[in-house]
Coordinates of C-alpha atoms in Angstrom, one line a residue:
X1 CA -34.3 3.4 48.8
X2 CA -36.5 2.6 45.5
X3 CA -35.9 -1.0 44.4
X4 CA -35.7 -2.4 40.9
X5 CA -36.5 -6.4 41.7
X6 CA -35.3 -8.6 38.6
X7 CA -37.1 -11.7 37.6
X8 CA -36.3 -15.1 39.1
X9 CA -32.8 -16.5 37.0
X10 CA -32.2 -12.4 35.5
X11 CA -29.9 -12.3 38.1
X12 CA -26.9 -14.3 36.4
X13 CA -25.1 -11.3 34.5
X14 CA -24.9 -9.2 37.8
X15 CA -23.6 -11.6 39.7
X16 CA -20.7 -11.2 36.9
X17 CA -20.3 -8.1 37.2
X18 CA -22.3 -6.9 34.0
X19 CA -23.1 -3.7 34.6
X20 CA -26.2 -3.2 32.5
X21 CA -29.9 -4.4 33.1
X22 CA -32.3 -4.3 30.3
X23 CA -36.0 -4.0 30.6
X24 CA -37.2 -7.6 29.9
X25 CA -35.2 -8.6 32.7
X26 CA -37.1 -6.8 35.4
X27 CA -40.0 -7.6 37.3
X28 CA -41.1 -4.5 38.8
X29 CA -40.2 -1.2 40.4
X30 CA -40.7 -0.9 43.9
X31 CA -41.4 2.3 44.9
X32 CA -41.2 5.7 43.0
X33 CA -38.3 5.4 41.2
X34 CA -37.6 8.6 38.2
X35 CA -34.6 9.1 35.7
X36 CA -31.1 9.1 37.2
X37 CA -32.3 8.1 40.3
X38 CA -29.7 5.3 42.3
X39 CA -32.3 2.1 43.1
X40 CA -30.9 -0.9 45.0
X41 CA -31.1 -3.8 42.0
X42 CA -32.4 -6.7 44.1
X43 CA -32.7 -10.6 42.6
X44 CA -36.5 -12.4 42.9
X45 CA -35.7 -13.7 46.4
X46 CA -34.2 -10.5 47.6
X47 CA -30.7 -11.0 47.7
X48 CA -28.6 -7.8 46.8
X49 CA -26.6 -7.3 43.6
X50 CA -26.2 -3.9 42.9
X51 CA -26.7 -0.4 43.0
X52 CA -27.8 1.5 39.9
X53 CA -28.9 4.6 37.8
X54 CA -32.5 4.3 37.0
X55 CA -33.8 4.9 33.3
X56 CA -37.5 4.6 32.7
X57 CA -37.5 5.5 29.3
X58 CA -34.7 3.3 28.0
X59 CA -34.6 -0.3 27.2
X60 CA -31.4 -0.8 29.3
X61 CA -33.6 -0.1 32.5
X62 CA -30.4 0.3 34.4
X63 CA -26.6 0.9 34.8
X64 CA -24.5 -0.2 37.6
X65 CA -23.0 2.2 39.8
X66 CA -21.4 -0.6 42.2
X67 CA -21.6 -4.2 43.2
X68 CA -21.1 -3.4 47.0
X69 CA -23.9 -2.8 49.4
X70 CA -21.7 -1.1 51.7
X71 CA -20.8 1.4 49.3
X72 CA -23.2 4.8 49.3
X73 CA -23.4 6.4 46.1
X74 CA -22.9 10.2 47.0
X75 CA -20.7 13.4 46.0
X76 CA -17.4 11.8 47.6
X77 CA -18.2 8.3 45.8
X78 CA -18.3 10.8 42.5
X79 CA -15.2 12.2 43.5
X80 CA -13.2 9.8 43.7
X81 CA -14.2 8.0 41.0
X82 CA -12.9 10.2 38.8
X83 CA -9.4 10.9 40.8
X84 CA -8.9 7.7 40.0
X85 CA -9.6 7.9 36.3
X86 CA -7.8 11.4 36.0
X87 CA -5.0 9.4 37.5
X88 CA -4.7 6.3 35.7
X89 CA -4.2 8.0 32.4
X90 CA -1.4 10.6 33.8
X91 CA 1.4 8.9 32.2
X92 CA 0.1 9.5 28.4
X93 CA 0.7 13.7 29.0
X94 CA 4.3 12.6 28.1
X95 CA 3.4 11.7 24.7
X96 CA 0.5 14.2 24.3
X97 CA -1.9 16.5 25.8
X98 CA -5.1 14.7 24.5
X99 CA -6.5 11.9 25.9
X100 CA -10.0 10.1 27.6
X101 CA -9.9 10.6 31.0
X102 CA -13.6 9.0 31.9
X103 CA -14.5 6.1 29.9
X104 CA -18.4 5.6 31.2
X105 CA -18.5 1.7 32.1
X106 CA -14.8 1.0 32.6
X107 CA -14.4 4.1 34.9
X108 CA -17.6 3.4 37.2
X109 CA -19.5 5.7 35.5
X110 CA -21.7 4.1 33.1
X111 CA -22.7 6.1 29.9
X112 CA -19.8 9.4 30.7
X113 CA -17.4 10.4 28.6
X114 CA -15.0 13.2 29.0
X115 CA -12.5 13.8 26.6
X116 CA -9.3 16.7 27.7
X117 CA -7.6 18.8 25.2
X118 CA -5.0 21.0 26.8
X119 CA -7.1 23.4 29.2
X120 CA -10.0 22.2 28.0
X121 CA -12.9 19.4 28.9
X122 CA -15.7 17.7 26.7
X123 CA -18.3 15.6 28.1
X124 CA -20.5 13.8 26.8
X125 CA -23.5 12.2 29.2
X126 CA -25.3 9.8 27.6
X127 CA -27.3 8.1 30.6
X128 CA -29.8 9.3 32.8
X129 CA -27.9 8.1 36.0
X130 CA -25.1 10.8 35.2
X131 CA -27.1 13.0 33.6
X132 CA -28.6 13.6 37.0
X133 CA -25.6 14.4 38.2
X134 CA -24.5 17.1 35.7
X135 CA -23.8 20.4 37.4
X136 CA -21.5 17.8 40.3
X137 CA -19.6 16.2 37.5
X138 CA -19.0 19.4 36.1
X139 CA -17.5 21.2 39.0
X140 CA -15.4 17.9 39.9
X141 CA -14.0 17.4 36.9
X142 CA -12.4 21.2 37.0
X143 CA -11.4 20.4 40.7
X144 CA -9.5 17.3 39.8
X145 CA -8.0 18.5 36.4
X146 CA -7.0 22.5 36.6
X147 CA -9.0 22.7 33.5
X148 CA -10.1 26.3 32.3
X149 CA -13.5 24.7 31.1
X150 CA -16.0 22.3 30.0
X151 CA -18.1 22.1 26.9
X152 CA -20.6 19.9 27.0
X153 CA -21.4 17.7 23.5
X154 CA -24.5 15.3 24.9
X155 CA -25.8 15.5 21.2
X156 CA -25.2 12.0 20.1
X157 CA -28.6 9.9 19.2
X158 CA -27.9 7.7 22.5
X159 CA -29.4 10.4 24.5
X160 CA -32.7 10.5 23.0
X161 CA -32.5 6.2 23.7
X162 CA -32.6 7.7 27.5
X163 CA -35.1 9.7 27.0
X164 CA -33.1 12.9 26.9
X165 CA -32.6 16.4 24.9
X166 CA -29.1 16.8 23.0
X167 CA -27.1 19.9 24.2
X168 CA -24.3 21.3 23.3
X169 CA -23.5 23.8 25.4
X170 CA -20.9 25.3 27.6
X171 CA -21.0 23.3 31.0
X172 CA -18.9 25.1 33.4
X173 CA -16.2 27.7 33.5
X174 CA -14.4 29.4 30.2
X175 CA -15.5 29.2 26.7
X176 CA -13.3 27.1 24.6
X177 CA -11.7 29.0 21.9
X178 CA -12.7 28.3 18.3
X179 CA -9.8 25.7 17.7
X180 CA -7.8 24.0 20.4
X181 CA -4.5 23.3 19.3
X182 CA -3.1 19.6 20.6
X183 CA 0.5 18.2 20.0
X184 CA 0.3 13.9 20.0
X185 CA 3.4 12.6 19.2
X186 CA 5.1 14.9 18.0
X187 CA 2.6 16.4 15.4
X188 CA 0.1 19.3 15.6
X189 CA -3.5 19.3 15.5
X190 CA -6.7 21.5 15.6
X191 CA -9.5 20.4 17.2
X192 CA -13.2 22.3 17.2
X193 CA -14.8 20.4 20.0
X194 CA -18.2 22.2 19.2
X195 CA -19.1 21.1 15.9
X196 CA -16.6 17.7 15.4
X197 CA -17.1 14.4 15.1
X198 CA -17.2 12.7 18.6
X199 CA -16.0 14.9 20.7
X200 CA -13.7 16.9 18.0
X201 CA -10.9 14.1 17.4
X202 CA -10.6 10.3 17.2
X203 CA -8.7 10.1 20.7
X204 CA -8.8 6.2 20.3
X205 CA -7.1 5.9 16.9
X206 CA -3.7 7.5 18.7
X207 CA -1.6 4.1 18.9
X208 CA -2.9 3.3 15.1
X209 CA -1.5 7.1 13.9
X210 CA 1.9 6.0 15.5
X211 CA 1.6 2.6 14.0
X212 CA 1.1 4.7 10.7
X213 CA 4.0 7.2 11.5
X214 CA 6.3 4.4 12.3
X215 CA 5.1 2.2 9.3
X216 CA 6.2 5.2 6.9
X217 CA 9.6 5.3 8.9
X218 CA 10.7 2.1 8.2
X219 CA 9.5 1.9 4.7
X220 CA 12.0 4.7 3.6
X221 CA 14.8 3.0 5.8
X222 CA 14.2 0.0 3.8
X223 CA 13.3 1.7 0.3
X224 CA 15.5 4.3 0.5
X225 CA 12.1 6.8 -0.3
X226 CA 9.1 7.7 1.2
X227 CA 6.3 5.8 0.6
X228 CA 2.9 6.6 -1.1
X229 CA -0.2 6.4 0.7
X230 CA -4.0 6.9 0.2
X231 CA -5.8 7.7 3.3
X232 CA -9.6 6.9 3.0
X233 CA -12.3 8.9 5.5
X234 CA -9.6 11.0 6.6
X235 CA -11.5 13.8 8.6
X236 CA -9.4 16.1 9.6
X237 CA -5.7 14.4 8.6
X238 CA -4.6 12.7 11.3
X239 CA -3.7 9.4 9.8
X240 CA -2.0 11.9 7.2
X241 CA -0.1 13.8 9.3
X242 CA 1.5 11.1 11.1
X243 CA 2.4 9.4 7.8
X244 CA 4.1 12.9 6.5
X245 CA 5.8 13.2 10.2
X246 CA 7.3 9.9 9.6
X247 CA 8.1 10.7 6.3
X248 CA 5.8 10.0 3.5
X249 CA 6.2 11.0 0.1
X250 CA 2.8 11.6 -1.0
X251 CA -0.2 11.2 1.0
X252 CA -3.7 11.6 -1.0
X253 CA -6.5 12.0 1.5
X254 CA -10.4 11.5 0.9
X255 CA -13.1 12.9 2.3
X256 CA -16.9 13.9 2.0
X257 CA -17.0 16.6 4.1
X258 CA -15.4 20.0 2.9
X259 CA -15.3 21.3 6.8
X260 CA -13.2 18.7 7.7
X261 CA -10.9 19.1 5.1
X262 CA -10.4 22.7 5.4
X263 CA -9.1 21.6 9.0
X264 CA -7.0 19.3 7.4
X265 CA -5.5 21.5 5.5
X266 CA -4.7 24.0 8.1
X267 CA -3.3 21.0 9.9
X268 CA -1.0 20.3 7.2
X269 CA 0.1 23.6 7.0
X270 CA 0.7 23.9 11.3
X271 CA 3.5 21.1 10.4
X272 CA 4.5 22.0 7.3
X273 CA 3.5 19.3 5.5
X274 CA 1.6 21.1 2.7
X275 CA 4.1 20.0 -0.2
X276 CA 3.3 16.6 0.4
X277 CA -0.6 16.6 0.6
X278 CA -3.5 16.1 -1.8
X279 CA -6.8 16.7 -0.1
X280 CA -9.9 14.9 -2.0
X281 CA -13.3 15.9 -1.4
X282 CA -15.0 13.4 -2.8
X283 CA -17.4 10.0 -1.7
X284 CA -14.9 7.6 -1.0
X285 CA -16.8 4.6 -2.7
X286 CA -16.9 6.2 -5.9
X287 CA -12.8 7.3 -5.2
X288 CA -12.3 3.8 -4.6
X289 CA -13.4 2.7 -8.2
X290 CA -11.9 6.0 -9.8
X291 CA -8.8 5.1 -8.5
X292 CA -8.7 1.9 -10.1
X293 CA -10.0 3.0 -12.7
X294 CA -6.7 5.3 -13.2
X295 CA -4.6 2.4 -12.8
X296 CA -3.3 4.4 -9.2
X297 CA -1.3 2.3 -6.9
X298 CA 0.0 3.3 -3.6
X299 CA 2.2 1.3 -0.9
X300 CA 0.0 1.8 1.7
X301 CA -4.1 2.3 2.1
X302 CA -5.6 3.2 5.4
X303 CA -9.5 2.9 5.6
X304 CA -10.7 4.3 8.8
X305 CA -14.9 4.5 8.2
X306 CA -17.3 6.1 10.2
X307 CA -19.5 4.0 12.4
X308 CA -21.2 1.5 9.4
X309 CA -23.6 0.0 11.6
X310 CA -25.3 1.5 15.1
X311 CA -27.0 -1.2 15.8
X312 CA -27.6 -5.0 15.4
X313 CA -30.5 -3.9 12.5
X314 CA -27.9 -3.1 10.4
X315 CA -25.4 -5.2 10.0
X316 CA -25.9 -6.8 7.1
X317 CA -25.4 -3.7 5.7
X318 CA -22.7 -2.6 6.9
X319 CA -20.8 -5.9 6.2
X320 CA -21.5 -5.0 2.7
X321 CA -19.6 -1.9 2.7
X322 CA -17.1 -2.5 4.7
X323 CA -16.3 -6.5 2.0
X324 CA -16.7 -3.2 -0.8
X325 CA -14.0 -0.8 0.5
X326 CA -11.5 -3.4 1.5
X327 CA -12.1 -5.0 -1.9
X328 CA -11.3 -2.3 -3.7
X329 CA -8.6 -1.0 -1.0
X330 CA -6.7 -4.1 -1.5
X331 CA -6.8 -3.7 -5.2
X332 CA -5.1 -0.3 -4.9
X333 CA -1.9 -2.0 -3.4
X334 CA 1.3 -2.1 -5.0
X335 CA 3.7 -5.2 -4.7
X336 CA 4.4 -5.4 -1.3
X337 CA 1.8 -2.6 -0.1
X338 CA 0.0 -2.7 3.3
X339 CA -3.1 -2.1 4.3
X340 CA -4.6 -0.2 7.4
X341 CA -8.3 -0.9 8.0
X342 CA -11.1 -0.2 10.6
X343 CA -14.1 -0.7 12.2
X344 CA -15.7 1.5 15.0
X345 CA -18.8 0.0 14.6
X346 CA -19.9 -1.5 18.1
X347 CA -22.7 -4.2 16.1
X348 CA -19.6 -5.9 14.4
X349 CA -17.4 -8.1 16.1
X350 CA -13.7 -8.9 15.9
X351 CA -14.4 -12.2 14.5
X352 CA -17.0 -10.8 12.0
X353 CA -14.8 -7.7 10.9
X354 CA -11.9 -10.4 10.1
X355 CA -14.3 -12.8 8.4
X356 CA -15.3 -9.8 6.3
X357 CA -11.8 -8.7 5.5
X358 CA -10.6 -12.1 4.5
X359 CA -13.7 -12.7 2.0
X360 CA -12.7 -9.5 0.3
X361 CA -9.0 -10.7 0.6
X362 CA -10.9 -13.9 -1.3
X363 CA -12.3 -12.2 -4.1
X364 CA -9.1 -9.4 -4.4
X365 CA -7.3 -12.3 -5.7
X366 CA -4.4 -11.4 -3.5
X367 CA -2.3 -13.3 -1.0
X368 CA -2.6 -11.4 2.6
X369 CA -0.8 -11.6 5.8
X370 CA -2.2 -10.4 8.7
X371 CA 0.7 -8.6 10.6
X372 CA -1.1 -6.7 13.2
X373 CA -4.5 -5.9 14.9
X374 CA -5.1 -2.1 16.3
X375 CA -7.5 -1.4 19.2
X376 CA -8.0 1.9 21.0
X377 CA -5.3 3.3 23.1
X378 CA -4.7 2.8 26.7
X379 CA -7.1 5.9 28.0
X380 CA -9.8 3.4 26.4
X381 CA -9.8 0.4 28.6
X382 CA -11.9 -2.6 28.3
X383 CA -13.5 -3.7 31.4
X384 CA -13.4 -7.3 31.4
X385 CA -17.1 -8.1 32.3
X386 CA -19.0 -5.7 29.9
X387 CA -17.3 -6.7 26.5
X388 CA -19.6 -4.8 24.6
X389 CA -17.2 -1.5 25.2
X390 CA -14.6 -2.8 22.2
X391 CA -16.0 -0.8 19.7
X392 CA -12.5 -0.2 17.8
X393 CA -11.2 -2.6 15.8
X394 CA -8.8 -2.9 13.0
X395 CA -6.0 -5.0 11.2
X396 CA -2.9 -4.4 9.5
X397 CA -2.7 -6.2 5.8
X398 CA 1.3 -7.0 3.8
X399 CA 0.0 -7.9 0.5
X400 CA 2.5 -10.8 -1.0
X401 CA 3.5 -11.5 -4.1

């Protein structure tokens, strides 16, 4: 077995149970050691720590596959890693039949996701170490499930970090159809899992949607109407359609993208919502200020942004945009209004996405309560030792008077 032997004191976040090793913490390789390969991750003085995917190319040098020597990292270990992940999530099929079943670090398999809608699988491999093990995860992952297929979408720039080609490609059995059509909670969606953002919907924003859907429930017990809402980088509706399920009034949705908004639409239209739906294709900065502009106010503003910042490089900038849209978000708000907002952006924090909020709370001139904080849903776990997997974050704003 090919070694990866750290340097003398590296060993401290493996013997936590971090999974990941990055380059400057090694010493050398021992042995012949290629991509995907499973070394034995060894401290300076020999002692075992872990076993682990090899990746040459990238500067996380490895990712753990287990923290026990007696464990042997073959096709049954595979197996049943993902039994147990395909497990663990069975109890969200009673709300819908979309959800993560392999969530790469948290599951034991570091850099894999797989996504299920209906009958059909999306992967996406974005580490060496499972790369190498492609065509096994493939046919296991139709074994476990029942699924009819599995469409592979390893196109996302993380890949090329590892030293890989994107793909997008069918991976094993059927050929999805050109739209998947998923029920969550009641409300209908199509998903194209070939040419979508992520894998073709935002799985993780499910308990924030229902949040939304509930949120325009109560506001019509209390009111006595539906409420108005603007829904900022709305892809394909589904923060809208959850706010017209629980019966909004008048939902205006923005958008960039012209694709994504012809899905929207054709979601609207599998629930019958199209009455009560204005689709925007337009950059939502320059909405933002248009809207104000107007003198438009709405009782409730979600802003759910793509990724602002991929890495630590740029987060100054992104802070910047995300102060901008949540200053002018705020502003938007009636008396009383509420305010959804987002980050997916791995680089900023918790604590940094609230400090950001509350300076553009500062210069809003509002009074704000935070009532709330969303996360991703339960098919997203957060294993407890890698922290770095709480991407999603987002807080729920009452504007006072």
């Amino acid at each position: 077995m090919d070694e990866l032997i750290l340097k003398k004191g590296k060993e401290k976040s493996l013997l936590r149970r971090h999974p990941w090793v990055y380059d400057t913490a090694v010493e050398r390789a021992a042995g012949n050691p290629k991509a995907g390969d499973t070394v034995k991750v060894v401290a300076k003085d020999g002692r075992f720590l872990a076993w682990a995917s090899y990746s040459p190319a990238s500067t996380l040098r490895a990712r753990c596959w287990s923290f026990r020597e007696d464990e042997v990292i073959d096709d049954i270990w595979f197996e049943k890693k993902i039994r147990e992940a395909v497990a663990a999530r069975d109890g969200l099929l009673e709300r819908t039949n979309a959800r993560r079943i392999l969530f790469g670090e948290a599951d034991g398999l570091p850099g894999l996701i797989v996504d299920q809608y209906g009958d059909w699988l999306v992967t996406q491999f974005q580490a060496a170490g499972v790369e190498a093990h492609r065509e096994l995860i493939g046919r296991l992952l139709l074994e476990v499930t029942g699924a009819r297929g599995v469409y592979d979408r390893s196109d996302a720039a993380t890949r090329r970090r590892e030293g890989l080609e994107v793909r997008s490609e069918v991976l094993v059995g059927e050929t999805a159809p050109d739209v998947i059509e998923i029920v969550e909670d009641g409300v209908k969606y199509g998903v194209d899992v070939r040419v979508g953002h992520k894998t073709g919907f935002y799985i993780d924003q499910r308990e924030s949607r229902l949040s939304a859907q509930r949120a325009a429930e109560e506001f019509r017990r209390r009111h006595g109407r539906g409420l108005r809402a603007l829904n900022c980088f709305c892809y394909t509706g589904g923060f809208s359609l959850a706010l017209l399920k629980g019966g909004a009034e008048e939902v205006v949705s923005v958008d960039s993208s012209e694709e994504a908004l012809a899905m929207a639409r054709a979601n609207a239209e599998r629930n019958g919502f199209t009455n009560r739906a204005e689709w925007l294709c337009e950059d939502v900065f320059t909405c933002l200020r248009r809207l104000r502009g107007a003198g438009e106010k709405f009782d409730l503003v979600i802003l759910d942004p793509p990724k602002f910042a991929s890495s630590h490089y740029h987060v100054d900038r992104a802070a910047r945009a995300y102060k901008d849209i949540n200053l002018n978000g705020l502003k938007l708000l009636g008396p009383g209004g509420e305010l959804f907002t987002f980050s997916c952006s791995g680089a900023i924090d918790v604590d940094l996405f609230q400090k950001i909020v509350a300076g553009a709370v500062i210069d809003s001139g509002v009074t704000a309560w935070a009532t709330g904080r969303f996360g991703a849903g339960e098919d997203h776990p957060l294993l407890m030792t890698c922290p770095e997997g709480e991407y999603l974050k987002g807080l729920r704003l009452a504007v006072r008077p």
